[in-house]
Amino acid sequence: MLTINGKEVEFREGATVLEVARDNGIYIPSLCAHKELFPFGACRLCLVKIEHMRGFPPACTTPAAEGMKVITEDKELHNLRKNVLELILSEHPNSCLMCDQKELCAKYYICPPKSGRVTGCTFCPARDRCELRKVTEYLGLKEIRIPFKYKGLPMEREDPFFDRDYNLCILCGRCVRVCQEVRGIGAIAFTKRGHDTKIGTAFGKSYLDGGCRFCGACVDVCPTGALSARGSKWHGLPEREVTTTCALCSVGCRLKLEAKWEKVMAARPDEEGPANHGQACVKGRFCIPALVNDAERLKYPLIRKEGRLVPAGWEEAAELVAKRLGRYSPKEVGFVASPFLTNEAAYLLQKFARVGMGTNNIDIASAFSGPVIDAHVRCLGVGAGTGTIEDIESADWIIILGADILTSHPVLTVSINKARRQGATVCLIGPENDIILRMVDNLVPVQPSGYLPLLSGILKILVDREAFDKDFVASRCNGFESLKRSLHDMDLEETIAPCGLSVDRVMELASQILKSKRGCILYGSKILESSNPQQVIYLLFNILLLRGSHLGLIPLRIAGNEQGAGDMGALPNFLPGYRDVSDKDAVSELEEAWSAKLPAEPGVSYSEMIRAAGKGALKALYITSGSIPDKTHLSQVDFIVLHGIYPSPLFEIADVVFPSVAFTEEDGTITSLERRVQRLAAVVKPVGMALPDWKIICLIAEKMKVAGFGFTSAEEVFDEICRVNPLISGHGIWSPRPLAKFALTPVEELMWKKSDVVSEEMPLYSLYYRGIDITEKVHDLKLFYERVLGG
Amino acid sequence: MQKTIEKIIKSHEGEKGSLIPILQDVQRECGYISEEAVAAIAKDVKISEHEIYGVATFYAQFRFTKPGDHLIKVCVGTACHVRGNSLNLMHIKKILGIDEGEITFDYRFGLETVNCLGACALAPLVTVDDEYYGNFSPIKLKKILSKYAKEKAGAEDEED
């Protein structure tokens, strides 16, 4: 209990006076404090009076204590703050704040200055969001007695994505701190001192050279216009702001998309986002407008006439598709689900394949589908991981296996950093770079070919030392004896030899897993380069199950809704909810729900489909992905339907192309890598005549007179999903019904057998969205990726 | 130089708060803090090179450009000033073609001004490294410079 301005308030241990005041609705002006950052005490605006304390302590760095008597507002403090603000404004162009005609200014000078330089009038990119302005207005400062000094620093615009005008910088240090503390990158720092102090890089390097990841966190925390996103700096305030989920990768960041003139103009991370907590990455923060407003977006359906694709109406195109698809037998048709489809669209696509075409030939065009999902289902009952992002944050030991997480899932590094600040040990197995090295404690330089030996070695150590959760294994796991037998004859040294580590080093790793109370394993796409990815997953699950409930596993899927598309049953061998197509109960349940007959035979997987197409066994392909790299196989296919939002190489062979919508234009849900079902909300209207994927499927089903596709909104589809899919009951993280018995996998047989599922044909999606390379649409991203990916 | 830096980093291994001592050692051994040095230190102490540069630029003691082989200091204290050292300074700048705080393109000479060297009786005073040249005049400059230039050439000859 402490007293602020005579009012008694509660506080939680460790909070600062500023936080307590804000929690209780008492405003104290401040510019450098930020709730994601440690207290800094730079701006001196939050000075308060505290009884029995000398001078005027800053509220942001003073911890609240029992019985404190704080005064946040009186004449003396007000004058003091005014003086401080005057000093700040003496080096910040301030006529926009001080001019008595400032209201008229906007009316008469409407064109943005071409130089991009702010010298003091209203041409500031932050004018509508300027925190300095809020504080000035609060303090009622009307004039400045100190002569103003313009620093005359050059605009820094050499780097992609954002402009830097350090003439506007007030040196609050938020950008430096967010980069170091939250993102763990440290791409900028205070350089020099005194009057010469400037935020900058070592030796004045460009940000590209200096290791900046262009996540935009610094732009988001900047209280002035010093940092501004180049693409949206002159748009002013948006007409509306819609919170939706980013579909460009699988993390599931919530973003506030700003719309004006029926265009998406900017994206900012949502502080309430359960996965991202106000953080974003280069793709989500800067690339969305350029991507969805692209001039090449498809606007109307196209059908092939006399060898050329020509525009057509929806009716004509849908009727053509219905007529043609009706000609083929179930075995001759294949469906390719894009990992960017919404849950609703993926669900309807598989329903259409199964009910309408009577085939199970449907698969996700993803490197993670097929054997990887099979392995998950076999061990866990569902094709998903067991961990959540919260698990990462509360873990005390994290393994990152085979993922360049800084490039593929940048926002997850925020959670990893958080865990690390709380004392977690982070171990990286696989690809490295200089920046990630600062974020990990333990680097294990093992190539993908060494993952199997390394993990089997660790497993053997765990079993030999009997360092596993015995109760859990005895009561909940099958196959422990055979696992033990298979490890018994294994020679540790011989096993781990191919990974190039010493026995001691592997021992050290294993003992860290032993010690950990709450571990977390993240595995990424590099495991697909190992000799047998399925086996890697079996081994990971073995380790996971042996440690009982102490470990969480998260597959680092790449594309936005890979998880959801699988959950919805867009798989050749699984119905919605990962129930096998041969599962009689599930089939009869679904047959009743859909009032239709389901095909009994399992379908063929994506790569088999492509192979079959090459042999001419597949007559028709329904492709929603657009990311099929090798189209030579497909020239044999009789009839190809394509959903797309941009022109793609598949146009050469497609017979009908339907214009679909980007994720900013549709309602629905997508599921993130932590199994979190989140809403997509339409920010703007679809481009031209484009329709959401689920509507297109409904249209064709209607033309083919297939019952059960009379949906009018995405919510209706979601309601049906909730009824039919045992995993999904609404938004939020779904959890698998725990299996009665988990399966441990013996090591021997699968061990060194090279699998034939290695995915040279599979595109890795970190650069792709709905079949196009994002870097082709966003030039700045190309610059950046060329630098970080080395070409 | 890479080896020297590695050696210095190694000698501080495991120390806490070792950044500034490492920087000081690097400057002593190499004469200045180079980009390569900062990159190497960053890798070792797991602090980003930008933060290290930020720390280093805070202190006046660190320099980031290679110093000249010989440092010419021109006193601009009161006594030297009244005896015309500012004219000498102008002359030296012209001859060497550099400004204060800079070095000649061949890294032979660096130029700095100081406020008093405590030898006002010798005013106007210029020092080169630790040699004092009192009662300095432009006429003396050429002689002095050629002396150091020769020294350098001589040293190079010996090396060959």
PDB file of C-alpha atoms in Angstrom, chain A residues 276-511:
ATOM      1  CA  ASN A 276       3.874 -11.705 -30.323  1.00  0.00           C
ATOM      2  CA  HIS A 277       3.192  -9.246 -27.459  1.00  0.00           C
ATOM      3  CA  GLY A 278       3.651  -6.162 -29.560  1.00  0.00           C
ATOM      4  CA  GLN A 279       6.496  -7.482 -31.690  1.00  0.00           C
ATOM      5  CA  ALA A 280       6.610  -8.263 -35.380  1.00  0.00           C
ATOM      6  CA  CYS A 281       9.148  -9.200 -37.999  1.00  0.00           C
ATOM      7  CA  VAL A 282      10.321  -7.697 -41.243  1.00  0.00           C
ATOM      8  CA  LYS A 283       7.625  -9.463 -43.260  1.00  0.00           C
ATOM      9  CA  GLY A 284       4.710  -8.622 -41.010  1.00  0.00           C
ATOM     10  CA  ARG A 285       5.780  -5.100 -40.174  1.00  0.00           C
ATOM     11  CA  PHE A 286       6.859  -3.805 -43.554  1.00  0.00           C
ATOM     12  CA  CYS A 287       5.913  -6.124 -46.398  1.00  0.00           C
ATOM     13  CA  ILE A 288       2.158  -6.617 -46.157  1.00  0.00           C
ATOM     14  CA  PRO A 289       0.991  -3.437 -47.955  1.00  0.00           C
ATOM     15  CA  ALA A 290       3.299  -3.950 -50.928  1.00  0.00           C
ATOM     16  CA  LEU A 291       2.319  -7.583 -51.080  1.00  0.00           C
ATOM     17  CA  VAL A 292      -1.448  -7.241 -51.003  1.00  0.00           C
ATOM     18  CA  ASN A 293      -1.695  -4.006 -52.974  1.00  0.00           C
ATOM     19  CA  ASP A 294       0.384  -5.391 -55.793  1.00  0.00           C
ATOM     20  CA  ALA A 295      -0.816  -4.275 -59.204  1.00  0.00           C
ATOM     21  CA  GLU A 296      -0.532  -7.785 -60.598  1.00  0.00           C
ATOM     22  CA  ARG A 297      -3.171  -9.236 -58.283  1.00  0.00           C
ATOM     23  CA  LEU A 298      -5.677 -11.416 -60.117  1.00  0.00           C
ATOM     24  CA  LYS A 299      -8.996  -9.677 -60.493  1.00  0.00           C
ATOM     25  CA  TYR A 300     -11.193 -12.059 -62.476  1.00  0.00           C
ATOM     26  CA  PRO A 301     -11.418 -15.764 -63.310  1.00  0.00           C
ATOM     27  CA  LEU A 302      -9.437 -16.947 -66.308  1.00  0.00           C
ATOM     28  CA  ILE A 303     -10.230 -19.897 -68.573  1.00  0.00           C
ATOM     29  CA  ARG A 304      -8.186 -21.393 -71.345  1.00  0.00           C
ATOM     30  CA  LYS A 305      -9.641 -20.774 -74.778  1.00  0.00           C
ATOM     31  CA  GLU A 306      -7.707 -21.681 -77.891  1.00  0.00           C
ATOM     32  CA  GLY A 307      -4.580 -22.140 -75.866  1.00  0.00           C
ATOM     33  CA  ARG A 308      -4.748 -18.795 -74.104  1.00  0.00           C
ATOM     34  CA  LEU A 309      -6.055 -17.811 -70.701  1.00  0.00           C
ATOM     35  CA  VAL A 310      -8.809 -15.291 -71.147  1.00  0.00           C
ATOM     36  CA  PRO A 311     -10.976 -13.487 -68.598  1.00  0.00           C
ATOM     37  CA  ALA A 312     -14.327 -15.052 -67.841  1.00  0.00           C
ATOM     38  CA  GLY A 313     -17.205 -14.647 -65.434  1.00  0.00           C
ATOM     39  CA  TRP A 314     -17.572 -16.703 -62.262  1.00  0.00           C
ATOM     40  CA  GLU A 315     -20.567 -18.597 -63.608  1.00  0.00           C
ATOM     41  CA  GLU A 316     -18.840 -19.628 -66.797  1.00  0.00           C
ATOM     42  CA  ALA A 317     -15.621 -20.656 -65.062  1.00  0.00           C
ATOM     43  CA  ALA A 318     -17.328 -22.569 -62.269  1.00  0.00           C
ATOM     44  CA  GLU A 319     -19.593 -24.377 -64.677  1.00  0.00           C
ATOM     45  CA  LEU A 320     -16.636 -25.375 -66.805  1.00  0.00           C
ATOM     46  CA  VAL A 321     -14.822 -26.757 -63.773  1.00  0.00           C
ATOM     47  CA  ALA A 322     -17.907 -28.616 -62.588  1.00  0.00           C
ATOM     48  CA  LYS A 323     -18.453 -30.136 -66.005  1.00  0.00           C
ATOM     49  CA  ARG A 324     -14.852 -31.209 -66.458  1.00  0.00           C
ATOM     50  CA  LEU A 325     -14.317 -32.558 -62.939  1.00  0.00           C
ATOM     51  CA  GLY A 326     -17.479 -34.640 -63.279  1.00  0.00           C
ATOM     52  CA  ARG A 327     -15.848 -36.643 -66.045  1.00  0.00           C
ATOM     53  CA  TYR A 328     -13.067 -38.173 -63.998  1.00  0.00           C
ATOM     54  CA  SER A 329     -13.105 -41.155 -61.707  1.00  0.00           C
ATOM     55  CA  PRO A 330     -12.067 -40.506 -58.077  1.00  0.00           C
ATOM     56  CA  LYS A 331      -8.637 -42.023 -58.598  1.00  0.00           C
ATOM     57  CA  GLU A 332      -7.853 -39.691 -61.440  1.00  0.00           C
ATOM     58  CA  VAL A 333      -8.310 -36.494 -59.458  1.00  0.00           C
ATOM     59  CA  GLY A 334      -5.899 -34.929 -57.026  1.00  0.00           C
ATOM     60  CA  PHE A 335      -6.253 -31.952 -54.708  1.00  0.00           C
ATOM     61  CA  VAL A 336      -3.324 -29.834 -53.537  1.00  0.00           C
ATOM     62  CA  ALA A 337      -4.055 -27.713 -50.483  1.00  0.00           C
ATOM     63  CA  SER A 338      -2.033 -24.566 -50.020  1.00  0.00           C
ATOM     64  CA  PRO A 339      -0.574 -24.209 -46.524  1.00  0.00           C
ATOM     65  CA  PHE A 340      -1.851 -20.636 -46.636  1.00  0.00           C
ATOM     66  CA  LEU A 341      -5.531 -21.566 -46.910  1.00  0.00           C
ATOM     67  CA  THR A 342      -7.714 -20.641 -43.967  1.00  0.00           C
ATOM     68  CA  ASN A 343      -9.030 -23.456 -41.813  1.00  0.00           C
ATOM     69  CA  GLU A 344     -12.417 -22.955 -43.429  1.00  0.00           C
ATOM     70  CA  ALA A 345     -11.062 -23.251 -46.955  1.00  0.00           C
ATOM     71  CA  ALA A 346      -8.880 -26.246 -46.121  1.00  0.00           C
ATOM     72  CA  TYR A 347     -11.822 -27.944 -44.448  1.00  0.00           C
ATOM     73  CA  LEU A 348     -14.129 -27.361 -47.400  1.00  0.00           C
ATOM     74  CA  LEU A 349     -11.470 -28.415 -49.878  1.00  0.00           C
ATOM     75  CA  GLN A 350     -11.019 -31.795 -48.226  1.00  0.00           C
ATOM     76  CA  LYS A 351     -14.775 -32.137 -47.779  1.00  0.00           C
ATOM     77  CA  PHE A 352     -15.210 -31.430 -51.469  1.00  0.00           C
ATOM     78  CA  ALA A 353     -12.496 -33.917 -52.396  1.00  0.00           C
ATOM     79  CA  ARG A 354     -14.010 -36.621 -50.219  1.00  0.00           C
ATOM     80  CA  VAL A 355     -17.696 -35.939 -50.669  1.00  0.00           C
ATOM     81  CA  GLY A 356     -17.810 -34.330 -54.072  1.00  0.00           C
ATOM     82  CA  MET A 357     -15.112 -36.283 -55.879  1.00  0.00           C
ATOM     83  CA  GLY A 358     -15.035 -39.367 -53.690  1.00  0.00           C
ATOM     84  CA  THR A 359     -11.268 -39.339 -53.359  1.00  0.00           C
ATOM     85  CA  ASN A 360      -8.757 -39.108 -50.565  1.00  0.00           C
ATOM     86  CA  ASN A 361      -6.185 -37.720 -52.953  1.00  0.00           C
ATOM     87  CA  ILE A 362      -5.600 -34.522 -51.062  1.00  0.00           C
ATOM     88  CA  ASP A 363      -2.414 -33.276 -49.475  1.00  0.00           C
ATOM     89  CA  ILE A 364      -0.806 -30.085 -48.288  1.00  0.00           C
ATOM     90  CA  ALA A 365       1.905 -28.714 -50.513  1.00  0.00           C
ATOM     91  CA  SER A 366       4.325 -28.524 -47.662  1.00  0.00           C
ATOM     92  CA  ALA A 367       7.641 -30.008 -46.760  1.00  0.00           C
ATOM     93  CA  PHE A 368       6.297 -30.790 -43.313  1.00  0.00           C
ATOM     94  CA  SER A 369       3.383 -32.893 -44.431  1.00  0.00           C
ATOM     95  CA  GLY A 370       3.566 -36.591 -45.222  1.00  0.00           C
ATOM     96  CA  PRO A 371       6.063 -38.529 -43.120  1.00  0.00           C
ATOM     97  CA  VAL A 372       6.565 -35.709 -40.652  1.00  0.00           C
ATOM     98  CA  ILE A 373       2.869 -35.503 -39.814  1.00  0.00           C
ATOM     99  CA  ASP A 374       2.616 -39.297 -39.803  1.00  0.00           C
ATOM    100  CA  ALA A 375       5.379 -39.466 -37.232  1.00  0.00           C
ATOM    101  CA  HIS A 376       3.645 -36.916 -35.049  1.00  0.00           C
ATOM    102  CA  VAL A 377       0.333 -38.728 -35.262  1.00  0.00           C
ATOM    103  CA  ARG A 378       1.923 -42.029 -34.451  1.00  0.00           C
ATOM    104  CA  CYS A 379       3.611 -40.714 -31.323  1.00  0.00           C
ATOM    105  CA  LEU A 380       1.090 -38.212 -30.102  1.00  0.00           C
ATOM    106  CA  GLY A 381      -2.205 -38.923 -31.803  1.00  0.00           C
ATOM    107  CA  VAL A 382      -2.236 -35.572 -33.585  1.00  0.00           C
ATOM    108  CA  GLY A 383      -0.045 -33.990 -36.199  1.00  0.00           C
ATOM    109  CA  ALA A 384       1.110 -31.210 -33.951  1.00  0.00           C
ATOM    110  CA  GLY A 385       3.627 -30.338 -31.311  1.00  0.00           C
ATOM    111  CA  THR A 386       3.062 -30.368 -27.598  1.00  0.00           C
ATOM    112  CA  GLY A 387       4.482 -26.994 -26.644  1.00  0.00           C
ATOM    113  CA  THR A 388       3.237 -23.438 -26.788  1.00  0.00           C
ATOM    114  CA  ILE A 389       4.995 -20.117 -26.996  1.00  0.00           C
ATOM    115  CA  GLU A 390       4.302 -19.654 -23.318  1.00  0.00           C
ATOM    116  CA  ASP A 391       6.190 -22.891 -22.727  1.00  0.00           C
ATOM    117  CA  ILE A 392       9.201 -21.357 -24.465  1.00  0.00           C
ATOM    118  CA  GLU A 393       9.056 -18.327 -22.221  1.00  0.00           C
ATOM    119  CA  SER A 394       8.841 -20.359 -19.042  1.00  0.00           C
ATOM    120  CA  ALA A 395      11.342 -23.009 -20.097  1.00  0.00           C
ATOM    121  CA  ASP A 396      14.635 -23.389 -18.331  1.00  0.00           C
ATOM    122  CA  TRP A 397      16.232 -25.205 -21.199  1.00  0.00           C
ATOM    123  CA  ILE A 398      15.621 -24.718 -24.894  1.00  0.00           C
ATOM    124  CA  ILE A 399      16.990 -26.716 -27.811  1.00  0.00           C
ATOM    125  CA  ILE A 400      16.718 -25.253 -31.280  1.00  0.00           C
ATOM    126  CA  LEU A 401      17.302 -28.044 -33.747  1.00  0.00           C
ATOM    127  CA  GLY A 402      17.925 -27.373 -37.400  1.00  0.00           C
ATOM    128  CA  ALA A 403      16.318 -23.992 -37.781  1.00  0.00           C
ATOM    129  CA  ASP A 404      17.611 -20.604 -38.778  1.00  0.00           C
ATOM    130  CA  ILE A 405      15.075 -19.206 -36.395  1.00  0.00           C
ATOM    131  CA  LEU A 406      16.240 -15.625 -36.746  1.00  0.00           C
ATOM    132  CA  THR A 407      15.216 -15.670 -40.385  1.00  0.00           C
ATOM    133  CA  SER A 408      12.330 -18.104 -40.436  1.00  0.00           C
ATOM    134  CA  HIS A 409      10.548 -17.219 -37.169  1.00  0.00           C
ATOM    135  CA  PRO A 410      12.079 -13.958 -35.921  1.00  0.00           C
ATOM    136  CA  VAL A 411       9.340 -13.265 -33.417  1.00  0.00           C
ATOM    137  CA  LEU A 412      10.040 -16.495 -31.544  1.00  0.00           C
ATOM    138  CA  THR A 413      13.490 -15.172 -30.701  1.00  0.00           C
ATOM    139  CA  VAL A 414      11.725 -12.616 -28.517  1.00  0.00           C
ATOM    140  CA  SER A 415      10.291 -15.420 -26.408  1.00  0.00           C
ATOM    141  CA  ILE A 416      13.624 -17.207 -26.362  1.00  0.00           C
ATOM    142  CA  ASN A 417      15.318 -14.034 -25.164  1.00  0.00           C
ATOM    143  CA  LYS A 418      12.713 -13.642 -22.484  1.00  0.00           C
ATOM    144  CA  ALA A 419      13.349 -17.169 -21.264  1.00  0.00           C
ATOM    145  CA  ARG A 420      17.044 -16.504 -21.336  1.00  0.00           C
ATOM    146  CA  ARG A 421      16.705 -13.373 -19.250  1.00  0.00           C
ATOM    147  CA  GLN A 422      14.932 -15.519 -16.683  1.00  0.00           C
ATOM    148  CA  GLY A 423      17.865 -17.890 -16.607  1.00  0.00           C
ATOM    149  CA  ALA A 424      17.120 -20.423 -19.322  1.00  0.00           C
ATOM    150  CA  THR A 425      19.967 -22.083 -21.165  1.00  0.00           C
ATOM    151  CA  VAL A 426      19.596 -22.033 -24.917  1.00  0.00           C
ATOM    152  CA  CYS A 427      21.251 -24.639 -27.060  1.00  0.00           C
ATOM    153  CA  LEU A 428      21.449 -24.353 -30.815  1.00  0.00           C
ATOM    154  CA  ILE A 429      22.033 -27.444 -32.909  1.00  0.00           C
ATOM    155  CA  GLY A 430      22.572 -26.643 -36.538  1.00  0.00           C
ATOM    156  CA  PRO A 431      22.959 -23.551 -38.625  1.00  0.00           C
ATOM    157  CA  GLU A 432      24.546 -20.571 -37.000  1.00  0.00           C
ATOM    158  CA  ASN A 433      25.255 -16.963 -37.616  1.00  0.00           C
ATOM    159  CA  ASP A 434      26.959 -14.233 -35.654  1.00  0.00           C
ATOM    160  CA  ILE A 435      23.821 -12.738 -34.191  1.00  0.00           C
ATOM    161  CA  ILE A 436      22.176 -15.928 -33.068  1.00  0.00           C
ATOM    162  CA  LEU A 437      25.446 -16.767 -31.333  1.00  0.00           C
ATOM    163  CA  ARG A 438      24.792 -13.994 -28.859  1.00  0.00           C
ATOM    164  CA  MET A 439      21.394 -15.477 -28.065  1.00  0.00           C
ATOM    165  CA  VAL A 440      22.540 -18.986 -27.304  1.00  0.00           C
ATOM    166  CA  ASP A 441      24.657 -20.354 -24.527  1.00  0.00           C
ATOM    167  CA  ASN A 442      25.596 -23.565 -26.132  1.00  0.00           C
ATOM    168  CA  LEU A 443      26.372 -23.965 -29.775  1.00  0.00           C
ATOM    169  CA  VAL A 444      26.476 -27.509 -31.101  1.00  0.00           C
ATOM    170  CA  PRO A 445      27.842 -27.324 -34.626  1.00  0.00           C
ATOM    171  CA  VAL A 446      26.278 -30.417 -36.124  1.00  0.00           C
ATOM    172  CA  GLN A 447      25.237 -30.763 -39.744  1.00  0.00           C
ATOM    173  CA  PRO A 448      21.774 -32.170 -40.544  1.00  0.00           C
ATOM    174  CA  SER A 449      23.374 -35.515 -41.360  1.00  0.00           C
ATOM    175  CA  GLY A 450      24.536 -35.689 -37.770  1.00  0.00           C
ATOM    176  CA  TYR A 451      21.152 -35.143 -36.120  1.00  0.00           C
ATOM    177  CA  LEU A 452      20.282 -38.836 -35.992  1.00  0.00           C
ATOM    178  CA  PRO A 453      23.558 -39.961 -34.408  1.00  0.00           C
ATOM    179  CA  LEU A 454      23.488 -37.092 -31.937  1.00  0.00           C
ATOM    180  CA  LEU A 455      19.901 -37.681 -30.819  1.00  0.00           C
ATOM    181  CA  SER A 456      20.343 -41.444 -30.557  1.00  0.00           C
ATOM    182  CA  GLY A 457      23.403 -40.824 -28.439  1.00  0.00           C
ATOM    183  CA  ILE A 458      21.451 -38.554 -26.120  1.00  0.00           C
ATOM    184  CA  LEU A 459      18.629 -41.099 -25.961  1.00  0.00           C
ATOM    185  CA  LYS A 460      21.032 -43.849 -25.055  1.00  0.00           C
ATOM    186  CA  ILE A 461      22.524 -41.790 -22.268  1.00  0.00           C
ATOM    187  CA  LEU A 462      19.064 -41.011 -20.891  1.00  0.00           C
ATOM    188  CA  VAL A 463      18.040 -44.661 -20.910  1.00  0.00           C
ATOM    189  CA  ASP A 464      21.359 -46.010 -19.636  1.00  0.00           C
ATOM    190  CA  ARG A 465      21.388 -43.615 -16.739  1.00  0.00           C
ATOM    191  CA  GLU A 466      17.758 -44.404 -16.086  1.00  0.00           C
ATOM    192  CA  ALA A 467      17.210 -40.690 -16.137  1.00  0.00           C
ATOM    193  CA  PHE A 468      13.625 -40.680 -17.207  1.00  0.00           C
ATOM    194  CA  ASP A 469      10.217 -40.192 -15.695  1.00  0.00           C
ATOM    195  CA  LYS A 470       9.643 -43.792 -14.632  1.00  0.00           C
ATOM    196  CA  ASP A 471       6.034 -43.410 -13.553  1.00  0.00           C
ATOM    197  CA  PHE A 472       5.072 -41.712 -16.745  1.00  0.00           C
ATOM    198  CA  VAL A 473       6.866 -44.235 -18.905  1.00  0.00           C
ATOM    199  CA  ALA A 474       5.416 -47.190 -17.014  1.00  0.00           C
ATOM    200  CA  SER A 475       1.862 -45.963 -16.980  1.00  0.00           C
ATOM    201  CA  ARG A 476       1.550 -44.048 -20.223  1.00  0.00           C
ATOM    202  CA  CYS A 477       4.045 -45.361 -22.768  1.00  0.00           C
ATOM    203  CA  ASN A 478       4.162 -48.451 -24.899  1.00  0.00           C
ATOM    204  CA  GLY A 479       7.288 -50.047 -26.209  1.00  0.00           C
ATOM    205  CA  PHE A 480       9.810 -49.042 -23.581  1.00  0.00           C
ATOM    206  CA  GLU A 481      11.260 -52.558 -23.349  1.00  0.00           C
ATOM    207  CA  SER A 482      11.881 -52.808 -27.053  1.00  0.00           C
ATOM    208  CA  LEU A 483      13.374 -49.338 -27.073  1.00  0.00           C
ATOM    209  CA  LYS A 484      15.698 -50.340 -24.272  1.00  0.00           C
ATOM    210  CA  ARG A 485      16.653 -53.539 -26.062  1.00  0.00           C
ATOM    211  CA  SER A 486      17.367 -51.633 -29.237  1.00  0.00           C
ATOM    212  CA  LEU A 487      19.654 -49.267 -27.374  1.00  0.00           C
ATOM    213  CA  HIS A 488      21.331 -51.976 -25.365  1.00  0.00           C
ATOM    214  CA  ASP A 489      23.736 -53.191 -27.995  1.00  0.00           C
ATOM    215  CA  MET A 490      24.438 -49.760 -29.311  1.00  0.00           C
ATOM    216  CA  ASP A 491      27.933 -48.480 -28.777  1.00  0.00           C
ATOM    217  CA  LEU A 492      27.732 -44.853 -27.742  1.00  0.00           C
ATOM    218  CA  GLU A 493      31.037 -43.783 -29.213  1.00  0.00           C
ATOM    219  CA  GLU A 494      30.393 -45.509 -32.502  1.00  0.00           C
ATOM    220  CA  THR A 495      26.893 -44.111 -32.754  1.00  0.00           C
ATOM    221  CA  ILE A 496      27.752 -40.519 -32.262  1.00  0.00           C
ATOM    222  CA  ALA A 497      30.928 -40.605 -34.348  1.00  0.00           C
ATOM    223  CA  PRO A 498      29.251 -39.294 -37.534  1.00  0.00           C
ATOM    224  CA  CYS A 499      28.106 -36.099 -35.855  1.00  0.00           C
ATOM    225  CA  GLY A 500      31.660 -35.138 -35.031  1.00  0.00           C
ATOM    226  CA  LEU A 501      31.204 -34.451 -31.336  1.00  0.00           C
ATOM    227  CA  SER A 502      33.110 -36.006 -28.489  1.00  0.00           C
ATOM    228  CA  VAL A 503      31.367 -38.328 -26.047  1.00  0.00           C
ATOM    229  CA  ASP A 504      31.889 -35.765 -23.302  1.00  0.00           C
ATOM    230  CA  ARG A 505      30.147 -33.091 -25.278  1.00  0.00           C
ATOM    231  CA  VAL A 506      27.110 -35.299 -25.892  1.00  0.00           C
ATOM    232  CA  MET A 507      27.136 -36.300 -22.225  1.00  0.00           C
ATOM    233  CA  GLU A 508      27.094 -32.635 -21.292  1.00  0.00           C
ATOM    234  CA  LEU A 509      24.103 -32.033 -23.546  1.00  0.00           C
ATOM    235  CA  ALA A 510      22.255 -35.029 -22.174  1.00  0.00           C
ATOM    236  CA  SER A 511      22.915 -34.027 -18.617  1.00  0.00           C
TER     237      SER A 511
END
